Amino acid sequence: MTMAGGLLLLGACTQERQNEIRRSIQNWTGTDGVLEVYAGDKLVRRFVKIDKLSTAYGTDDGAARPYRYGYGVLDANLDGKVSDGEKRVYFEFSDYSTAYVFYENPS
């Protein structure tokens, strides 16, 4: 398939399908994500070196659960980088009650 044909095919997809394709490519290539968790306007937790966030799904019903999860390094001193002693951890957060920002590290 030529590049032009692939772009034409992608253009015919719905916006949601295009987003799914982009996410699958991004998940395959990896990212350097940062998750910041806030209490009001105060930053209380930061996770760095996140490759992706996932939505939890039920085992029996396959329905999306109201939380996301991932793996990243807990930035205990909130300096935005991995420091000595900071370890990779599993984390979860609620879609409903957690004020958060997730972004790709620009550095």
XYZ file of N, CA, C and O in Angstrom:
428
model
N 0.854 -1.174 0.000
C 0.000 0.000 0.000
C 0.899 1.235 0.000
O 1.866 1.304 0.750
N 0.568 2.187 -0.816
C 1.370 3.407 -0.870
C 1.031 4.307 0.306
O 0.004 4.152 0.964
N 1.912 5.272 0.553
C 1.688 6.232 1.641
C 0.410 7.028 1.393
O -0.371 7.248 2.302
N 0.178 7.428 0.154
C -1.028 8.190 -0.176
C -2.279 7.356 0.080
O -3.277 7.856 0.604
N -2.224 6.076 -0.272
C -3.364 5.190 -0.021
C -3.626 5.020 1.462
O -4.774 4.995 1.904
N -2.561 4.915 2.243
C -2.709 4.793 3.695
C -3.315 6.035 4.308
O -4.174 5.966 5.188
N -2.885 7.203 3.826
C -3.449 8.459 4.336
C -4.916 8.598 3.945
O -5.728 9.078 4.734
N -5.255 8.183 2.732
C -6.645 8.231 2.283
C -7.511 7.318 3.148
O -8.600 7.696 3.569
N -7.007 6.120 3.421
C -7.729 5.174 4.267
C -7.910 5.722 5.676
O -8.992 5.636 6.251
N -6.862 6.315 6.239
C -6.937 6.896 7.576
C -7.943 8.042 7.607
O -8.704 8.188 8.563
N -7.985 8.842 6.538
C -8.920 9.962 6.468
C -10.372 9.515 6.444
O -11.262 10.250 6.853
N -10.636 8.288 5.991
C -11.997 7.773 5.927
C -12.474 7.237 7.281
O -13.653 6.982 7.458
N -11.572 7.063 8.220
C -11.936 6.546 9.548
C -12.625 7.629 10.365
O -12.411 8.825 10.160
N -13.415 7.190 11.336
C -14.019 8.138 12.266
C -12.924 8.731 13.138
O -11.822 8.184 13.245
N -13.215 9.843 13.777
C -12.238 10.492 14.656
C -11.825 9.547 15.781
O -10.653 9.463 16.114
N -12.768 8.825 16.357
C -12.441 7.899 17.441
C -11.507 6.800 16.949
O -10.549 6.427 17.621
N -11.758 6.264 15.766
C -10.888 5.212 15.214
C -9.487 5.765 14.951
O -8.492 5.095 15.207
N -9.403 7.004 14.440
C -8.098 7.628 14.229
C -7.351 7.762 15.552
O -6.148 7.512 15.616
N -8.067 8.153 16.609
C -7.444 8.272 17.932
C -6.938 6.917 18.416
O -5.858 6.820 19.003
N -7.725 5.857 18.200
C -7.303 4.511 18.608
C -6.030 4.100 17.866
O -5.122 3.528 18.463
N -5.977 4.392 16.576
C -4.796 4.048 15.785
C -3.584 4.816 16.299
O -2.510 4.243 16.498
N -3.758 6.114 16.547
C -2.643 6.914 17.066
C -2.160 6.386 18.408
O -0.966 6.323 18.658
N -3.107 6.033 19.301
C -2.719 5.513 20.618
C -1.971 4.194 20.475
O -1.003 3.952 21.185
N -2.415 3.324 19.562
C -1.725 2.047 19.415
C -0.322 2.259 18.876
O 0.615 1.587 19.302
N -0.145 3.203 17.960
C 1.196 3.515 17.461
C 2.033 4.105 18.575
O 3.179 3.726 18.787
N 1.447 5.022 19.347
C 2.172 5.651 20.447
C 2.537 4.615 21.503
O 3.639 4.635 22.035
N 1.621 3.695 21.812
C 1.917 2.658 22.785
C 3.060 1.771 22.295
O 3.875 1.303 23.076
N 3.119 1.532 21.013
C 4.169 0.694 20.456
C 5.511 1.420 20.489
O 6.531 0.836 20.807
N 5.505 2.718 20.170
C 6.759 3.460 20.128
C 7.184 3.934 21.506
O 8.353 4.206 21.727
N 6.239 4.084 22.431
C 6.570 4.543 23.774
C 6.589 6.056 23.879
O 6.710 6.770 22.903
N 6.431 6.529 25.087
C 6.487 7.954 25.371
C 7.236 8.155 26.675
O 7.555 7.199 27.375
N 7.493 9.379 26.986
C 8.111 9.750 28.262
C 7.085 10.601 29.001
O 7.233 11.810 29.112
N 6.014 9.949 29.477
C 4.899 10.666 30.076
C 5.151 11.111 31.502
O 5.959 10.530 32.233
N 4.439 12.160 31.878
C 4.466 12.706 33.231
C 3.023 12.797 33.705
O 2.160 13.299 32.984
N 2.750 12.317 34.906
C 1.432 12.438 35.518
C 1.579 13.280 36.764
O 2.376 12.960 37.648
N 0.827 14.367 36.832
C 0.821 15.226 38.008
C -0.552 15.140 38.650
O -1.568 15.248 37.972
N -0.581 14.946 39.963
C -1.817 14.838 40.727
C -1.900 16.039 41.655
O -0.931 16.365 42.354
N -3.076 16.680 41.664
C -3.263 17.913 42.429
C -4.316 17.746 43.517
O -5.283 17.008 43.352
N -4.109 18.464 44.634
C -5.111 18.648 45.684
C -5.412 20.140 45.655
O -4.601 20.947 46.118
N -6.534 20.486 45.042
C -6.801 21.901 44.808
C -5.806 22.409 43.777
O -5.645 21.813 42.723
N -5.082 23.476 44.123
C -4.073 23.997 43.191
C -2.656 23.566 43.556
O -1.695 24.004 42.952
N -2.525 22.661 44.535
C -1.210 22.214 44.989
C -0.835 20.859 44.378
O -1.600 19.894 44.450
N 0.351 20.792 43.796
C 0.882 19.544 43.267
C 1.267 18.653 44.440
O 2.058 19.041 45.293
N 0.683 17.439 44.500
C 0.956 16.544 45.629
C 1.694 15.273 45.232
O 2.346 14.647 46.075
N 1.618 14.852 43.972
C 2.326 13.666 43.491
C 2.718 13.882 42.040
O 1.976 14.497 41.270
N 3.863 13.330 41.684
C 4.274 13.347 40.285
C 4.905 11.995 39.978
O 5.701 11.482 40.748
N 4.519 11.439 38.842
C 5.104 10.208 38.332
C 5.738 10.550 36.990
O 5.117 11.229 36.167
N 6.954 10.093 36.769
C 7.670 10.369 35.518
C 8.055 9.048 34.851
O 7.938 7.985 35.450
N 8.502 9.134 33.604
C 8.919 7.955 32.835
C 7.769 6.964 32.641
O 7.946 5.759 32.704
N 6.573 7.490 32.383
C 5.394 6.656 32.149
C 5.322 6.356 30.654
O 5.398 7.263 29.827
N 5.172 5.071 30.301
C 5.061 4.745 28.882
C 3.623 4.864 28.397
O 3.381 5.199 27.260
N 2.651 4.581 29.256
C 1.253 4.766 28.872
C 0.361 4.669 30.108
O 0.742 4.112 31.131
N -0.833 5.220 29.985
C -1.890 5.042 30.981
C -2.918 4.114 30.364
O -3.195 4.199 29.170
N -3.495 3.244 31.173
C -4.496 2.300 30.684
C -5.789 2.472 31.446
O -5.787 2.808 32.620
N -6.887 2.224 30.765
C -8.199 2.202 31.405
C -8.464 0.784 31.871
O -8.231 -0.164 31.125
N -8.944 0.639 33.087
C -9.261 -0.688 33.621
C -10.575 -1.174 33.014
O -11.512 -0.397 32.818
N -10.616 -2.475 32.724
C -11.829 -3.110 32.184
C -12.186 -4.310 33.040
O -11.303 -5.010 33.539
N -13.485 -4.550 33.200
C -13.958 -5.681 33.982
C -13.598 -7.008 33.337
O -13.643 -7.139 32.113
N -13.263 -7.979 34.143
C -12.893 -9.298 33.644
C -14.080 -10.007 33.007
O -13.970 -10.576 31.928
N -15.241 -9.968 33.662
C -16.402 -10.705 33.164
C -17.241 -9.928 32.156
O -17.705 -10.493 31.175
N -17.437 -8.639 32.399
C -18.335 -7.879 31.529
C -17.609 -7.030 30.483
O -18.227 -6.530 29.555
N -16.309 -6.837 30.629
C -15.551 -6.051 29.659
C -15.843 -4.565 29.683
O -15.367 -3.823 28.841
N -16.629 -4.112 30.657
C -16.989 -2.697 30.744
C -15.839 -1.892 31.344
O -15.120 -2.372 32.221
N -15.684 -0.673 30.853
C -14.639 0.213 31.371
C -14.917 0.546 32.826
O -16.062 0.787 33.217
N -13.894 0.520 33.638
C -13.975 0.880 35.053
C -13.592 2.349 35.218
O -12.876 2.903 34.371
N -14.032 2.981 36.302
C -13.800 4.429 36.456
C -12.420 4.778 37.013
O -12.286 5.668 37.846
N -11.409 4.055 36.600
C -10.062 4.441 37.014
C -9.054 4.070 35.934
O -9.315 3.252 35.067
N -7.919 4.720 36.008
C -6.815 4.458 35.090
C -5.630 3.976 35.914
O -5.557 4.214 37.110
N -4.685 3.316 35.240
C -3.519 2.815 35.945
C -2.307 2.830 35.032
O -2.429 3.000 33.814
N -1.148 2.672 35.632
C 0.079 2.643 34.852
C 1.267 2.363 35.752
O 1.121 2.101 36.953
N 2.425 2.443 35.169
C 3.689 2.286 35.879
C 4.555 3.492 35.576
O 4.614 3.948 34.429
N 5.221 3.994 36.580
C 6.131 5.117 36.400
C 6.989 5.273 37.637
O 6.781 4.601 38.655
N 7.926 6.162 37.569
C 8.807 6.434 38.703
C 8.153 7.512 39.562
O 7.793 8.577 39.054
N 7.975 7.217 40.855
C 7.420 8.207 41.791
C 8.478 9.280 42.027
O 9.555 9.002 42.566
N 8.182 10.479 41.604
C 9.092 11.617 41.772
C 8.856 12.204 43.164
O 8.148 13.192 43.327
N 9.456 11.583 44.164
C 9.186 11.930 45.566
C 9.530 13.380 45.901
O 8.840 14.022 46.693
N 10.580 13.916 45.306
C 10.971 15.296 45.621
C 10.389 16.316 44.645
O 10.700 17.508 44.730
N 9.550 15.866 43.726
C 8.830 16.719 42.769
C 9.744 17.607 41.931
O 9.374 18.717 41.568
N 10.943 17.106 41.590
C 11.857 17.912 40.789
C 11.745 17.630 39.286
O 12.459 18.226 38.491
N 10.875 16.699 38.897
C 10.629 16.432 37.488
C 11.605 15.482 36.835
O 11.580 15.312 35.623
N 12.479 14.854 37.610
C 13.428 13.892 37.049
C 13.620 12.744 38.026
O 13.243 12.832 39.191
N 14.201 11.663 37.537
C 14.458 10.502 38.383
C 15.720 10.776 39.201
O 16.790 11.002 38.652
N 15.550 10.784 40.517
C 16.669 11.024 41.432
C 17.055 9.718 42.112
O 16.311 8.731 42.075
N 18.213 9.709 42.749
C 18.666 8.529 43.492
C 17.600 8.086 44.489
O 17.040 8.919 45.204
N 17.328 6.802 44.506
C 16.378 6.241 45.458
C 14.930 6.239 44.996
O 14.092 5.599 45.618
N 14.599 6.950 43.931
C 13.228 6.961 43.425
C 13.027 5.731 42.548
O 13.832 5.437 41.681
N 11.941 5.013 42.793
C 11.724 3.711 42.159
C 10.477 3.714 41.285
O 9.556 4.491 41.484
N 10.469 2.773 40.349
C 9.309 2.552 39.480
C 8.211 1.878 40.304
O 8.471 0.905 41.016
N 6.987 2.386 40.180
C 5.862 1.884 40.956
C 4.627 1.744 40.069
O 4.529 2.356 39.006
N 3.696 0.949 40.539
C 2.359 0.835 39.938
C 1.487 1.893 40.606
O 1.601 2.134 41.806
N 0.592 2.532 39.849
C -0.319 3.509 40.444
C -1.685 3.411 39.779
O -1.813 2.934 38.655
N -2.696 3.851 40.502
C -4.070 3.958 40.010
C -4.614 5.308 40.431
O -4.216 5.835 41.467
N -5.545 5.827 39.648
C -6.239 7.040 40.061
C -7.634 7.053 39.447
O -7.867 6.511 38.370
N -8.556 7.670 40.160
C -9.958 7.716 39.767
C -10.184 8.734 38.662
O -9.633 9.837 38.699
N -11.008 8.371 37.698
C -11.407 9.332 36.664
C -12.343 10.398 37.216
O -12.459 11.472 36.650
N -13.027 10.082 38.299
C -14.058 10.980 38.814
C -13.552 11.975 39.839
O -13.978 13.115 39.860
N -12.658 11.566 40.716
C -12.332 12.431 41.840
C -10.888 12.910 41.886
O -10.510 13.619 42.793
N -10.086 12.554 40.906
C -8.680 12.932 40.925
C -8.436 14.063 39.930
O -8.745 13.937 38.753
N -7.859 15.162 40.452
C -7.456 16.255 39.571
C -6.051 15.927 39.080
O -5.115 15.832 39.879
N -5.909 15.696 37.782
C -4.612 15.302 37.262
C -4.351 15.904 35.889
O -5.274 16.300 35.184
N -3.079 15.932 35.528
C -2.646 16.328 34.202
C -1.641 15.290 33.735
O -0.714 14.936 34.483
N -1.834 14.745 32.533
C -0.902 13.789 31.953
C -0.379 14.392 30.669
O -1.135 14.860 29.834
N 0.946 14.393 30.508
C 1.527 14.975 29.308
C 2.853 14.287 28.994
O 3.455 13.647 29.853
N 3.289 14.434 27.739
C 4.582 13.903 27.335
C 5.655 14.879 27.764
O 5.529 16.094 27.550
N 6.707 14.366 28.396
C 7.792 15.205 28.880
C 8.431 15.932 27.700
O 8.918 15.295 26.769
N 8.471 17.268 27.724
C 9.015 18.015 26.592
C 10.541 18.040 26.538
O 11.103 18.484 25.548
N 11.216 17.570 27.572
C 12.692 17.655 27.551
C 13.344 16.489 26.887
O 12.815 15.489 26.610
